mmCIF file of C-alpha atoms and ligand atoms in Angstrom:
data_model
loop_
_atom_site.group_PDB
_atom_site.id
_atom_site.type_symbol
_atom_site.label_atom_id
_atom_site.label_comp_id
_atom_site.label_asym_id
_atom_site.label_seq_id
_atom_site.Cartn_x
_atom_site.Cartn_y
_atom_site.Cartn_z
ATOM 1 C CA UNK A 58 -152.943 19.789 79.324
ATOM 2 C CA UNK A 59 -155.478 19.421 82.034
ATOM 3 C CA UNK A 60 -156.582 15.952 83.350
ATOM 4 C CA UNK A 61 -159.438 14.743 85.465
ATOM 5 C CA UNK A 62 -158.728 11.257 87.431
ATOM 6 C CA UNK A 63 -161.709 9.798 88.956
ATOM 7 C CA UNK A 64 -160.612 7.585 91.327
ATOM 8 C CA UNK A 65 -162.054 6.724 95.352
ATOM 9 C CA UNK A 66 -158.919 5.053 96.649
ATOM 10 C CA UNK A 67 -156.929 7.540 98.107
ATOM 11 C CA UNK A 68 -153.611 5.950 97.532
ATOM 12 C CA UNK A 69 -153.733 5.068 94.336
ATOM 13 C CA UNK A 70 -155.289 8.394 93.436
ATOM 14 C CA UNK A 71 -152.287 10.271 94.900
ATOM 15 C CA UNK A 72 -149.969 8.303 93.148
ATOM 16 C CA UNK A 73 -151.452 8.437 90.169
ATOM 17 C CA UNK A 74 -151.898 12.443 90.595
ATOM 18 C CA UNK A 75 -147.889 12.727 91.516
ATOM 19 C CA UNK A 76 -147.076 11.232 88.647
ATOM 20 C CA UNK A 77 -148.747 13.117 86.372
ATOM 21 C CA UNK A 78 -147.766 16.567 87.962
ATOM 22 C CA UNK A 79 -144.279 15.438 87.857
ATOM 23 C CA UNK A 80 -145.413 14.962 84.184
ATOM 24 C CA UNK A 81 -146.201 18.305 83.732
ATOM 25 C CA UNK A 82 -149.973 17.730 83.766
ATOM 26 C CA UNK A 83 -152.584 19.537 85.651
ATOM 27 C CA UNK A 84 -155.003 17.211 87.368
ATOM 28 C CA UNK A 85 -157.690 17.405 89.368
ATOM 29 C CA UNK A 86 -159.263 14.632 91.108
ATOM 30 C CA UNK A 87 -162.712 13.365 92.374
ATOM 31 C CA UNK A 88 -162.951 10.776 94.297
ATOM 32 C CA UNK A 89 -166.697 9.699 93.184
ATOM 33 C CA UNK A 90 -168.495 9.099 90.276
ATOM 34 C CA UNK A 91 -170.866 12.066 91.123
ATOM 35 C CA UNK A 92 -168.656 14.995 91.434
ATOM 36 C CA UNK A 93 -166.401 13.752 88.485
ATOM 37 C CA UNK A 94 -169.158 13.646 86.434
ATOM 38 C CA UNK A 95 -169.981 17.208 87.373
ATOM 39 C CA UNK A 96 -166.213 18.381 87.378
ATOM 40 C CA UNK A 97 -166.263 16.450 83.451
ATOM 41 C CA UNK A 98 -168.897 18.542 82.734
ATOM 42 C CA UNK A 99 -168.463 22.222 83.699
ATOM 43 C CA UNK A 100 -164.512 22.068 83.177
ATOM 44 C CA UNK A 101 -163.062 21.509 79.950
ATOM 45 C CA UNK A 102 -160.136 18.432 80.220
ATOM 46 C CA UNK A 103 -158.273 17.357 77.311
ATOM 47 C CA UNK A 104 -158.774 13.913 79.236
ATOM 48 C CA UNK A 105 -160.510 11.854 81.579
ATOM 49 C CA UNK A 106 -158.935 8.788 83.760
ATOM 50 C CA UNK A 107 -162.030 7.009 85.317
ATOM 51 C CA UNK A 108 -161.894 4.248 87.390
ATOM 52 C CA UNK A 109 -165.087 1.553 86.977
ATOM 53 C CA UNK A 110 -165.563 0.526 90.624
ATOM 54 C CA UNK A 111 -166.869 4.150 92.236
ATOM 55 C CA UNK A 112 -169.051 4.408 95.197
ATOM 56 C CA UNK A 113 -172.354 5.834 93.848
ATOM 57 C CA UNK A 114 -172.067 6.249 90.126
ATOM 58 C CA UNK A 115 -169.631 3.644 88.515
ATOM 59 C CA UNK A 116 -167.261 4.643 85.567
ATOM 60 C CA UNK A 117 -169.244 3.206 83.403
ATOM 61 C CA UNK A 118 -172.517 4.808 84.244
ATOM 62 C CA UNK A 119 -170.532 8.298 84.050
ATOM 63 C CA UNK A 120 -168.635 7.369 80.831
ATOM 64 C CA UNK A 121 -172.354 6.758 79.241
ATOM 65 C CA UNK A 122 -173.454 9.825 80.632
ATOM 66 C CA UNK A 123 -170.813 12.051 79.417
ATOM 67 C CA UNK A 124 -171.340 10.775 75.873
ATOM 68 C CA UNK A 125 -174.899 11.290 76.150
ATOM 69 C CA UNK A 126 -174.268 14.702 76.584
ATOM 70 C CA UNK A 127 -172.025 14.757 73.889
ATOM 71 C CA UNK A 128 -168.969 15.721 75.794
ATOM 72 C CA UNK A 129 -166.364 13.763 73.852
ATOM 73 C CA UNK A 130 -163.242 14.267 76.229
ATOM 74 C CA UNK A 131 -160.739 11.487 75.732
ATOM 75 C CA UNK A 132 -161.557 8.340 78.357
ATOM 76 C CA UNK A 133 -159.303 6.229 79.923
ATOM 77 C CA UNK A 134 -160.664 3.902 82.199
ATOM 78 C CA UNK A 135 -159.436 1.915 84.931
ATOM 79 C CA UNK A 136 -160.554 -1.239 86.173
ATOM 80 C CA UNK A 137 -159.577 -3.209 89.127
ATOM 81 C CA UNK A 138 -159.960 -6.521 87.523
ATOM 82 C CA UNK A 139 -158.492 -7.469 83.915
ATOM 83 C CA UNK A 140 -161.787 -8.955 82.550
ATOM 84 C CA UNK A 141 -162.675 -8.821 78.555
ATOM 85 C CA UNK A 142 -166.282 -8.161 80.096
ATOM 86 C CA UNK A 143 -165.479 -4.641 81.848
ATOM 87 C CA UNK A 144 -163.462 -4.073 79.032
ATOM 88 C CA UNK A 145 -165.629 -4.559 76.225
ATOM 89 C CA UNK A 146 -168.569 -2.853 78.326
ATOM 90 C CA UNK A 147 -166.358 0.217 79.053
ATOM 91 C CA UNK A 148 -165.577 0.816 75.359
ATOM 92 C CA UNK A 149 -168.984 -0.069 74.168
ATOM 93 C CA UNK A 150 -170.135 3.140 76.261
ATOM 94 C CA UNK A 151 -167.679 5.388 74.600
ATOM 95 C CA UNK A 152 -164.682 5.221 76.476
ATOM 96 C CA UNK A 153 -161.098 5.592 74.261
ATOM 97 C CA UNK A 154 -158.874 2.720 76.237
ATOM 98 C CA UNK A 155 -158.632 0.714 79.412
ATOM 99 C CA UNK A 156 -156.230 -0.316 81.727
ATOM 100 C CA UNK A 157 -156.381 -2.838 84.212
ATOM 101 C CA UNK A 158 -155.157 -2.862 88.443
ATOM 102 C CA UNK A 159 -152.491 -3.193 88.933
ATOM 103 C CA UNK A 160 -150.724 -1.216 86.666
ATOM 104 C CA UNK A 161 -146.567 0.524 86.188
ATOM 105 C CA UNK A 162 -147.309 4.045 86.218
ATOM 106 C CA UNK A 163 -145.379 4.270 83.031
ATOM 107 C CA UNK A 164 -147.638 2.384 81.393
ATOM 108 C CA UNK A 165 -150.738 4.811 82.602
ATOM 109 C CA UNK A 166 -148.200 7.817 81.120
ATOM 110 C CA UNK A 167 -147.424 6.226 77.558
ATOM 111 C CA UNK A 168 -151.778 5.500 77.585
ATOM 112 C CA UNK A 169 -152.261 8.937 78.418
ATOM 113 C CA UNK A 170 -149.775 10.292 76.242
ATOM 114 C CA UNK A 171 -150.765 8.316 73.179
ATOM 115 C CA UNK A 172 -154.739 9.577 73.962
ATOM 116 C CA UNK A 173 -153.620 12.983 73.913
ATOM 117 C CA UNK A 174 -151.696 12.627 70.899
ATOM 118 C CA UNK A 175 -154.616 11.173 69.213
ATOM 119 C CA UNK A 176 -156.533 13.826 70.124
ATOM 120 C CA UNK A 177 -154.549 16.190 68.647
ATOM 121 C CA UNK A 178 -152.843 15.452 65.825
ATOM 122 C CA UNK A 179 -153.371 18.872 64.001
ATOM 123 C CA UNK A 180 -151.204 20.423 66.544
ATOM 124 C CA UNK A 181 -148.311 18.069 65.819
ATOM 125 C CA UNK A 182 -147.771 18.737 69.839
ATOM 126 C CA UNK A 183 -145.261 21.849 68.973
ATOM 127 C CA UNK A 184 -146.487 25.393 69.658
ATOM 128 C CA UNK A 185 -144.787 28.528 68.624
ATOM 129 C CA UNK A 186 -145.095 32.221 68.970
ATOM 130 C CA UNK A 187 -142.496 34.270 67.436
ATOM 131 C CA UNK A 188 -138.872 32.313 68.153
ATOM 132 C CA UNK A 189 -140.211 30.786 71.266
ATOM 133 C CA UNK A 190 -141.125 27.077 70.805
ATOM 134 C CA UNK A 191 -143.474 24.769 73.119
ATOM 135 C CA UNK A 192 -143.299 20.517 73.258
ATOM 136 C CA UNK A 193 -146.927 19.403 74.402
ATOM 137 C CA UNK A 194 -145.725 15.576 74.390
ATOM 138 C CA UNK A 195 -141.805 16.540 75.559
ATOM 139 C CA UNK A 196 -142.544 19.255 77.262
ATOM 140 C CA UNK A 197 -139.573 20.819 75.823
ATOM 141 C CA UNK A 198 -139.372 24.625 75.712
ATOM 142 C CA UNK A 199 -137.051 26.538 73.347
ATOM 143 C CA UNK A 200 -136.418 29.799 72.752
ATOM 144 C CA UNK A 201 -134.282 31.119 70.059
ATOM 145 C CA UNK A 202 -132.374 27.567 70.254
ATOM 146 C CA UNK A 203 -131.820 27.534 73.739
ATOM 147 C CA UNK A 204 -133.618 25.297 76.111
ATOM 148 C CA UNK A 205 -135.582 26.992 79.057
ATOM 149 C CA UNK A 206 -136.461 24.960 82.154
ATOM 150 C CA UNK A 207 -139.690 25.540 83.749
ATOM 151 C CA UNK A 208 -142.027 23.830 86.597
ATOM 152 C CA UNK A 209 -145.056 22.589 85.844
ATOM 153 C CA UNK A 210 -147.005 25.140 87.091
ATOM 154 C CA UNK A 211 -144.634 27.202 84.517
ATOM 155 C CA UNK A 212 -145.497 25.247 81.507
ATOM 156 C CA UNK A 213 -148.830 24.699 82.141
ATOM 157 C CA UNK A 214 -149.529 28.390 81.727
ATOM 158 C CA UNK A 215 -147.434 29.008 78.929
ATOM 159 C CA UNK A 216 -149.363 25.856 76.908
ATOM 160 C CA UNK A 217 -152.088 27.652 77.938
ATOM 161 C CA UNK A 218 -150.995 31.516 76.976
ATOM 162 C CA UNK A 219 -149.606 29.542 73.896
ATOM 163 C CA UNK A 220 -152.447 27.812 72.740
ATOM 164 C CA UNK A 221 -154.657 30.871 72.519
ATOM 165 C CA UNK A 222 -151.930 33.249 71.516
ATOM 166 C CA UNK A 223 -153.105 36.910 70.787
ATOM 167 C CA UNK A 224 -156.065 36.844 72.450
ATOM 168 C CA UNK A 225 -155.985 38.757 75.981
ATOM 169 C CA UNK A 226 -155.868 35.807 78.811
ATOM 170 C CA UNK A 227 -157.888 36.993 81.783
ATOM 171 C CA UNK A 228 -156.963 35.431 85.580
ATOM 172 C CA UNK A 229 -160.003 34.322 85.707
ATOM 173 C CA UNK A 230 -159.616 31.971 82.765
ATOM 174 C CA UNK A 231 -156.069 31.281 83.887
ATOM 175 C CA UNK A 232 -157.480 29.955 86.757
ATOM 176 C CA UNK A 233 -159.961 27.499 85.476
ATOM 177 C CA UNK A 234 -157.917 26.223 83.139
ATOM 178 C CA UNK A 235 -154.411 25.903 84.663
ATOM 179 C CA UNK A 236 -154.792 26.135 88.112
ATOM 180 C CA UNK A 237 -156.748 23.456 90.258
ATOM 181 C CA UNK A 238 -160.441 22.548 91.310
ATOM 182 C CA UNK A 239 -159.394 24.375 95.261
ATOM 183 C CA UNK A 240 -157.555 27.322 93.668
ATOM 184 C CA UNK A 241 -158.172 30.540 95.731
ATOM 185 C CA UNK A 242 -159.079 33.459 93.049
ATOM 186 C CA UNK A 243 -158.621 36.427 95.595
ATOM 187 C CA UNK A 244 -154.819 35.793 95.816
ATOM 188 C CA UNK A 245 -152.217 36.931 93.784
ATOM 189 C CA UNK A 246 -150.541 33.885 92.955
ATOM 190 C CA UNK A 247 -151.139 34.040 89.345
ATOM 191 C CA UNK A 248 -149.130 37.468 89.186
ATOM 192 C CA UNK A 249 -146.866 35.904 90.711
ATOM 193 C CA UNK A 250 -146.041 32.712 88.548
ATOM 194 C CA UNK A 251 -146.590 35.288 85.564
ATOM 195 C CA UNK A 252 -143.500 37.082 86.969
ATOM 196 C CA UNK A 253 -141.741 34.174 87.302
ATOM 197 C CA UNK A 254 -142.534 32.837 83.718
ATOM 198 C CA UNK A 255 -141.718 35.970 82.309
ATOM 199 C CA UNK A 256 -138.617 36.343 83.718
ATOM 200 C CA UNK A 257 -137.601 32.789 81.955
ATOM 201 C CA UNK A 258 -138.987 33.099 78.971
ATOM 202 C CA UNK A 259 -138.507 37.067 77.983
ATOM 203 C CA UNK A 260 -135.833 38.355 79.871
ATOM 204 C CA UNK A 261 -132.817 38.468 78.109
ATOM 205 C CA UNK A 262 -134.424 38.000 74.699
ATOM 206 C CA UNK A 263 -135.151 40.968 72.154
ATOM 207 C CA UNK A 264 -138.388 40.577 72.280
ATOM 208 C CA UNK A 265 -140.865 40.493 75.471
ATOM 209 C CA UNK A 266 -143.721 38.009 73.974
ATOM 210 C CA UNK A 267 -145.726 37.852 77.197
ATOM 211 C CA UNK A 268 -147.208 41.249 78.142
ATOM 212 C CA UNK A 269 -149.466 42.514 80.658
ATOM 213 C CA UNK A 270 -153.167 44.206 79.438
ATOM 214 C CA UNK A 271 -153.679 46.417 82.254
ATOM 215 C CA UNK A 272 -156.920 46.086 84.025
ATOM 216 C CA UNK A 273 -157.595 42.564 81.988
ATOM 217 C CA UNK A 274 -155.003 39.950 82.113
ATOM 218 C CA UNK A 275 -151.852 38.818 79.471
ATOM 219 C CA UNK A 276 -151.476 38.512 76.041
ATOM 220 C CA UNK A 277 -148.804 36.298 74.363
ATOM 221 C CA UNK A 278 -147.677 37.471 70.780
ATOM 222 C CA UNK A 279 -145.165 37.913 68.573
HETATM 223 CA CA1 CA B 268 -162.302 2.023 92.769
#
């Protein structure tokens, strides 16, 4: 799951951003209303956290935008002061919940978490491919009843191999969708989380399920 905070105060930003990495999450953050608007619109999140009070474009103004455009990410916005006017404005314009400053970061998680779920109910938030079994809200992975432990760079590519299971993966789209905004393409760092993924998840089981497509990326099947 891949999460775009839009937030200008630097502290609360990296806060926020730790948490939700701990959390498994990939986030990126902008730190006005301008670029997140632009990173909203080029990158595909499952979910937005967007603060009102931005210098240049507010939340608001961007959270009008979006939906103008008829991008219908998930919107969670943040607002430093708990009035039923920002509140009522914010969800008039299309946003999905609000949460006021301060806030317990486990009460941002169990927003976000309950936005995602909404947004995909279908899923039920369990993925599988052959015996191998993927929690989206636990973040639990399984395979063949035994519990694997991964980072979260780890399971945020295997969600992502998971999700679009038998289709060839290519970096490039391994790298827009898992890795960050700042992520270097020219290295081989995706190789090398792929090697350390697959030595988890497929060594020591009968079956490899992750395998490389020479001269185009990964598949995942069963
Ligand atoms: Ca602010």
């Amino acid at each position: 799951m891949r999460i775009l905070l839009v937030e200008d105060e630097e502290r609360i930003a990296s806060f926020v951003a730790r948490g939700l990495k701990e959390a498994h999450y990939v986030v990126d953050v902008a730190h006005d209303g301008e670029k997140g608007l632009f990173m909203a619109e080029v990158n595909e999140y499952d979910l937005v956290i967007l603060d009102i009070m931005l210098p240049g474009k507010d939340g608001i103004s961007v959270c009008r935008e979006l939906r103008a455009k008829k991008i219908d990410t998930p919107i969670l916005m943040l607002s430093a002061k708990d009035t039923t006017d920002d509140k009522v404005r914010g969800l008039n314009f299309g946003a999905d919940d609000y949460l006021a400053k301060p806030f317990a970061f486990k009460e941002l998680l169990a927003r976000v978490q309950a936005l995602l779920r909404r947004k995909a109910p279908e899923k039920g938030g369990v993925l599988h491919v052959g015996d191998l079994e993927l929690n989206q809200l636990t973040h639990k992975v399984i395979r063949a009843g035994k519990e694997i432990e991964l980072t979260s760079k780890e399971f945020a590519l295997l969600e992502y191999m998971m999700l679009n299971a038998g289709k060839v993966i290519t970096r490039t789209m391994i790298s827009e969708h898992v890795w960050h905004e700042d992520f270097d393409s020219f290295t081989n760092v995706i190789d090398v989380y792929m090697n350390y993924l697959r030595n988890k998840v497929c060594k020591g089981f009968k079956k490899p399920l992750i395998q490389t497509v020479r001269g185009s990326g990964y598949i995942i099947q069963d």
